Amino acid sequence: MSLTAQEKLADLFAEPAAGQRRTIIRAVDVKKVYRMGTQEVHALRGATLDIFQGEYLSIMGPSGSGKSTLFNAIGGLSKPSSGKVYINQVDVAQLDHNELAWLRCRTIGYIFQSYNLIQVMTCLENVTLPMAFAGLESEEARDKGLHILKLVGLGHRALHKPAELSGGQQQRCAIARALANSPEIILADEPTANLDLRTGEEMIDLLAKLKVELNVTIVSATHDLKMLQKSDRIVWIADGVIVKTAHPSEIDFSKGEVH
Ligand SMILES: Nc1ncnc2c1ncn2[C@@H]1O[C@H](COP(=O)(O)OP(=O)(O)O)[C@@H](O)[C@H]1O
Ligand SMILES: [Mg+2]
């Protein structure tokens, strides 16, 4: 007996059995074509991926492979040309303007390679700004902001501006800002690309710590094999297609090979 479309959907989103992981992000056959004049760039050619609540997933791929495009689709920042993205079982394409704003402000925290901090604001102000968008009173926001800055190891720099901080400290501030509204998901697009190896590894350690302490789901893009050790799972993307999934134990980091 074949299942109806309704039954198939219900099956897709059936509650996980005890001990099973809950899918928090589901991308189904996501394609993205950029049109530039007469040229078409196929940035994603049908990416399908489940991301589980509470996992640290790394998306690995060379420059131009489609990592940022996939992030933007997952994060509701740009619409796929076709395919579906579900966050917590909700089809992102069905969200209206306000619901999408809520998703971007409350459900997902974003971290970028270039930190994207507001230079004229202090660390604390950068962190409390998204709280203001979410309607938190300023005193409460200040307390929460200071708490988060301490959590990321930047309590002592709360009143400094980005230009007065090292790259690693600026990225800590950006991580704190991403946590401002207690998101369920952190999307980190090459968060270590502008940092030296040691500082990059500190950032990965911090994200792994936050995953455990805050039970947040972390999705981090990288093209650097050295940044994968702390992941629960690694997905490789090449030329807009997900080509492989592995656990860090399957990777020989000394050779950079997958067993
Ligand atoms: N806004 C855009 N317009 C046109 N082409 C784009 C745009 N953004 C990305 N691309 C192209 O899509 C492909 C994937 O890019 P991207 O997702 O940024 O890859 P990655 O993040 O892995 O470096 C590349 O060929 C890139 O040149
Ligand atoms: Mg990118």
Coordinates of C-alpha atoms and ligand atoms in Angstrom, one line a residue:
M1 CA 0.0 0.0 0.0
S2 CA 1.5 3.4 -0.9
L3 CA 1.5 6.2 1.5
T4 CA -0.4 9.4 0.8
A5 CA 1.6 12.6 0.7
Q6 CA 0.1 13.6 4.1
E7 CA 1.2 10.3 5.6
K8 CA 4.7 10.6 4.1
L9 CA 5.0 14.1 5.7
A10 CA 3.8 12.8 9.0
D11 CA 6.3 9.9 8.8
L12 CA 9.1 12.4 7.9
F13 CA 8.4 14.3 11.1
A14 CA 7.4 11.5 13.4
E15 CA 8.5 12.1 17.0
P16 CA 11.8 10.4 17.6
A17 CA 11.8 7.3 19.8
A18 CA 13.5 7.6 23.2
G19 CA 17.2 8.0 22.8
Q20 CA 16.9 9.0 19.2
R21 CA 17.9 12.4 18.0
R22 CA 15.4 15.1 17.0
T23 CA 16.0 16.8 13.6
I24 CA 16.2 20.5 14.1
I25 CA 17.1 21.5 10.5
R26 CA 16.2 19.6 7.4
A27 CA 17.2 20.6 3.9
V28 CA 15.6 18.7 1.1
D29 CA 17.0 18.9 -2.4
V30 CA 18.0 22.5 -2.0
K31 CA 19.1 24.1 -5.3
K32 CA 20.3 27.6 -5.8
V33 CA 21.0 29.3 -9.1
Y34 CA 22.5 32.7 -9.2
R35 CA 21.8 34.6 -12.5
M36 CA 24.3 37.2 -13.6
G37 CA 23.3 38.6 -16.9
T38 CA 23.2 35.7 -19.3
Q39 CA 25.4 33.5 -17.0
E40 CA 24.0 31.0 -14.5
V41 CA 25.9 29.8 -11.4
H42 CA 24.7 26.6 -9.9
A43 CA 25.8 27.2 -6.3
L44 CA 23.7 24.3 -4.9
R45 CA 22.7 21.3 -7.0
G46 CA 20.3 19.5 -4.7
A47 CA 21.6 19.5 -1.1
T48 CA 19.8 17.2 1.3
L49 CA 20.8 17.1 4.9
D50 CA 19.4 16.5 8.4
I51 CA 20.9 18.3 11.3
F52 CA 20.1 17.0 14.8
Q53 CA 19.3 19.0 17.9
G54 CA 22.4 19.5 20.1
E55 CA 25.0 18.3 17.6
Y56 CA 28.1 20.1 16.4
L57 CA 28.1 19.7 12.7
S58 CA 30.9 20.9 10.5
I59 CA 30.4 21.6 6.8
M60 CA 33.6 21.2 5.0
G61 CA 34.4 22.2 1.5
P62 CA 36.7 24.3 -0.6
S63 CA 36.1 27.9 -1.4
G64 CA 33.2 28.3 -3.8
S65 CA 31.7 24.9 -3.0
G66 CA 28.4 26.3 -1.8
K67 CA 28.9 26.5 2.0
S68 CA 27.7 30.1 2.5
T69 CA 24.8 29.6 0.0
L70 CA 23.7 26.6 2.1
F71 CA 24.0 28.6 5.3
N72 CA 22.0 31.5 3.9
A73 CA 19.3 29.1 2.8
I74 CA 19.2 27.3 6.2
G75 CA 19.3 30.7 8.1
G76 CA 16.4 32.2 6.1
L77 CA 18.7 34.9 4.7
S78 CA 18.1 33.9 1.1
K79 CA 15.5 31.8 -0.7
P80 CA 16.6 28.6 -2.5
S81 CA 15.7 28.4 -6.2
S82 CA 14.0 25.1 -5.3
G83 CA 13.8 22.6 -2.6
K84 CA 12.8 23.0 1.0
V85 CA 14.3 24.0 4.3
Y86 CA 12.5 23.1 7.6
I87 CA 13.5 24.5 10.9
N88 CA 11.8 22.7 13.8
Q89 CA 9.5 21.1 11.2
V90 CA 8.4 24.4 9.8
D91 CA 8.9 25.1 6.1
V92 CA 10.9 28.4 6.1
A93 CA 9.4 29.4 2.7
Q94 CA 5.9 29.4 4.4
L95 CA 6.9 32.0 7.0
D96 CA 5.6 35.6 6.6
H97 CA 7.8 38.6 7.1
N98 CA 7.3 38.7 10.9
E99 CA 7.9 35.0 11.4
L100 CA 11.0 35.1 9.3
A101 CA 12.3 38.1 11.4
W102 CA 11.5 36.1 14.5
L103 CA 13.5 33.1 13.1
R104 CA 16.5 35.3 12.3
C105 CA 16.4 37.2 15.6
R106 CA 15.4 34.5 18.1
T107 CA 15.9 31.0 16.8
I108 CA 19.3 31.4 15.0
G109 CA 22.5 33.2 16.0
Y110 CA 24.9 34.0 13.1
I111 CA 28.7 34.2 13.3
F112 CA 30.7 35.4 10.3
Q113 CA 34.3 35.1 9.2
S114 CA 34.7 38.9 9.4
Y115 CA 33.0 39.3 12.8
N116 CA 30.7 42.0 11.5
L117 CA 30.7 44.0 14.7
I118 CA 29.5 47.6 14.9
Q119 CA 32.7 49.5 15.3
V120 CA 31.3 52.5 17.2
M121 CA 29.7 50.4 19.8
T122 CA 31.3 48.7 22.8
C123 CA 31.3 44.9 23.1
L124 CA 28.4 45.1 25.5
E125 CA 26.4 47.3 23.2
N126 CA 27.1 45.0 20.3
V127 CA 25.7 42.1 22.3
T128 CA 22.7 43.9 23.7
L129 CA 21.6 45.3 20.4
P130 CA 19.8 42.1 19.2
M131 CA 18.2 41.9 22.7
A132 CA 16.7 45.4 22.1
F133 CA 15.2 44.1 18.8
A134 CA 13.7 41.2 20.8
G135 CA 12.2 43.7 23.2
L136 CA 14.3 43.1 26.3
E137 CA 14.4 46.0 28.8
S138 CA 17.8 47.8 28.8
E139 CA 18.8 46.9 32.3
E140 CA 17.9 43.2 31.9
A141 CA 19.8 43.3 28.5
R142 CA 22.8 44.8 30.2
D143 CA 22.9 42.0 32.9
K144 CA 22.4 39.3 30.3
G145 CA 25.0 40.8 28.0
L146 CA 27.6 40.9 30.7
H147 CA 26.7 37.3 31.7
I148 CA 27.2 36.1 28.1
L149 CA 30.4 38.1 27.6
K150 CA 31.8 36.4 30.8
L151 CA 30.7 33.0 29.4
V152 CA 32.8 33.6 26.2
G153 CA 35.7 34.9 28.3
L154 CA 35.3 38.5 27.4
G155 CA 33.9 39.9 30.6
H156 CA 36.9 42.1 31.2
R157 CA 36.5 43.8 27.7
A158 CA 32.8 44.5 27.9
L159 CA 33.3 48.3 27.6
H160 CA 35.9 48.1 24.9
K161 CA 35.2 48.8 21.2
P162 CA 36.1 46.2 18.5
A163 CA 39.1 48.2 17.3
E164 CA 40.7 47.8 20.7
L165 CA 40.4 44.0 20.6
S166 CA 42.4 41.2 19.0
G167 CA 40.8 39.2 16.2
G168 CA 40.1 36.3 18.6
Q169 CA 38.5 38.7 21.1
Q170 CA 36.4 40.2 18.3
Q171 CA 35.2 36.8 17.3
R172 CA 34.3 36.0 21.0
C173 CA 32.3 39.2 21.0
A174 CA 30.5 38.1 17.8
I175 CA 29.8 34.7 19.4
A176 CA 28.4 36.5 22.4
R177 CA 26.2 38.6 20.1
A178 CA 25.0 35.4 18.3
L179 CA 23.9 34.1 21.8
A180 CA 22.1 37.3 22.7
N181 CA 18.6 36.0 22.3
S182 CA 19.3 32.4 23.5
P183 CA 19.0 30.8 20.0
E184 CA 18.5 27.1 19.5
I185 CA 20.9 27.1 16.5
I186 CA 24.2 28.8 15.9
L187 CA 25.3 29.1 12.2
A188 CA 29.0 29.9 12.0
D189 CA 30.3 30.6 8.5
E190 CA 34.1 30.1 8.5
P191 CA 34.4 31.6 12.0
T192 CA 38.1 30.8 12.2
A193 CA 39.2 31.9 8.7
N194 CA 40.7 35.2 9.7
L195 CA 42.4 33.8 12.8
D196 CA 45.7 32.2 13.4
L197 CA 45.7 28.4 14.1
R198 CA 45.8 28.6 17.9
T199 CA 43.2 31.3 18.2
G200 CA 41.0 29.4 15.7
E201 CA 41.2 26.3 17.8
E202 CA 40.3 28.3 20.9
M203 CA 37.2 29.5 19.0
I204 CA 36.2 25.9 18.1
D205 CA 36.8 24.9 21.7
L206 CA 34.5 27.7 22.8
L207 CA 31.8 26.7 20.4
A208 CA 32.1 23.1 21.6
K209 CA 31.8 24.2 25.2
L210 CA 28.7 26.3 24.4
K211 CA 27.1 23.4 22.7
V212 CA 27.4 21.4 25.9
E213 CA 26.6 24.2 28.4
L214 CA 23.7 25.8 26.5
N215 CA 22.5 22.7 24.6
V216 CA 22.7 24.7 21.4
T217 CA 23.0 23.2 17.9
I218 CA 26.1 24.3 16.1
V219 CA 26.6 24.3 12.4
S220 CA 30.0 25.5 11.4
A221 CA 31.5 25.9 7.9
T222 CA 35.2 25.6 7.3
H223 CA 37.7 24.7 4.6
D224 CA 40.3 23.9 7.2
L225 CA 40.7 20.2 8.2
K226 CA 42.3 21.3 11.5
M227 CA 39.0 22.8 12.6
L228 CA 37.1 19.5 12.5
Q229 CA 38.3 17.6 15.6
K230 CA 35.6 18.9 18.0
S231 CA 32.7 18.1 15.6
D232 CA 30.2 15.4 16.2
R233 CA 29.7 14.9 12.5
I234 CA 31.3 16.3 9.3
V235 CA 29.6 16.8 6.0
W236 CA 31.6 17.4 2.9
I237 CA 30.2 19.6 0.1
A238 CA 31.8 19.9 -3.3
D239 CA 30.5 21.9 -6.3
G240 CA 27.1 22.4 -4.6
V241 CA 26.5 18.7 -3.7
I242 CA 26.9 17.0 -0.4
V243 CA 29.3 14.2 -1.1
K244 CA 30.2 12.5 2.2
T245 CA 29.4 12.4 5.9
A246 CA 31.8 11.2 8.5
H247 CA 32.6 11.1 12.2
P248 CA 35.9 12.7 13.3
S249 CA 37.1 9.2 14.4
E250 CA 37.1 8.2 10.8
I251 CA 39.5 10.9 9.8
D252 CA 43.3 10.6 9.9
F253 CA 44.1 14.2 10.8
S254 CA 47.8 13.7 10.4
K255 CA 47.3 12.8 6.7
G256 CA 44.1 14.7 6.2
E257 CA 42.4 11.6 4.9
V258 CA 39.1 9.9 5.6
H259 CA 39.5 6.1 6.3
Ligands
LIG1 N1 25.5 36.5 -4.9 C1 26.1 35.7 -5.8 N2 25.9 36.0 -7.1 C2 26.5 35.1 -8.0 N3 27.2 34.0 -7.7 C3 27.4 33.8 -6.4 C4 26.8 34.6 -5.4 N4 27.2 34.1 -4.2 C5 27.9 33.0 -4.4 N5 28.0 32.8 -5.8 C6 28.8 31.7 -6.4 O1 28.2 30.5 -6.0 C7 29.2 29.5 -5.7 C8 29.2 29.1 -4.3 O2 29.5 30.2 -3.5 P1 29.5 30.1 -1.9 O3 28.3 29.6 -1.4 O4 29.9 31.5 -1.4 O5 30.7 29.1 -1.6 P2 31.7 28.9 -0.3 O6 31.0 29.6 0.9 O7 31.8 27.5 -0.1 O8 33.0 29.6 -0.6 C9 30.5 30.1 -6.2 O9 30.7 29.8 -7.5 C10 30.2 31.6 -6.1 O10 31.0 32.3 -7.0
MG2 MG 31.6 31.1 2.1

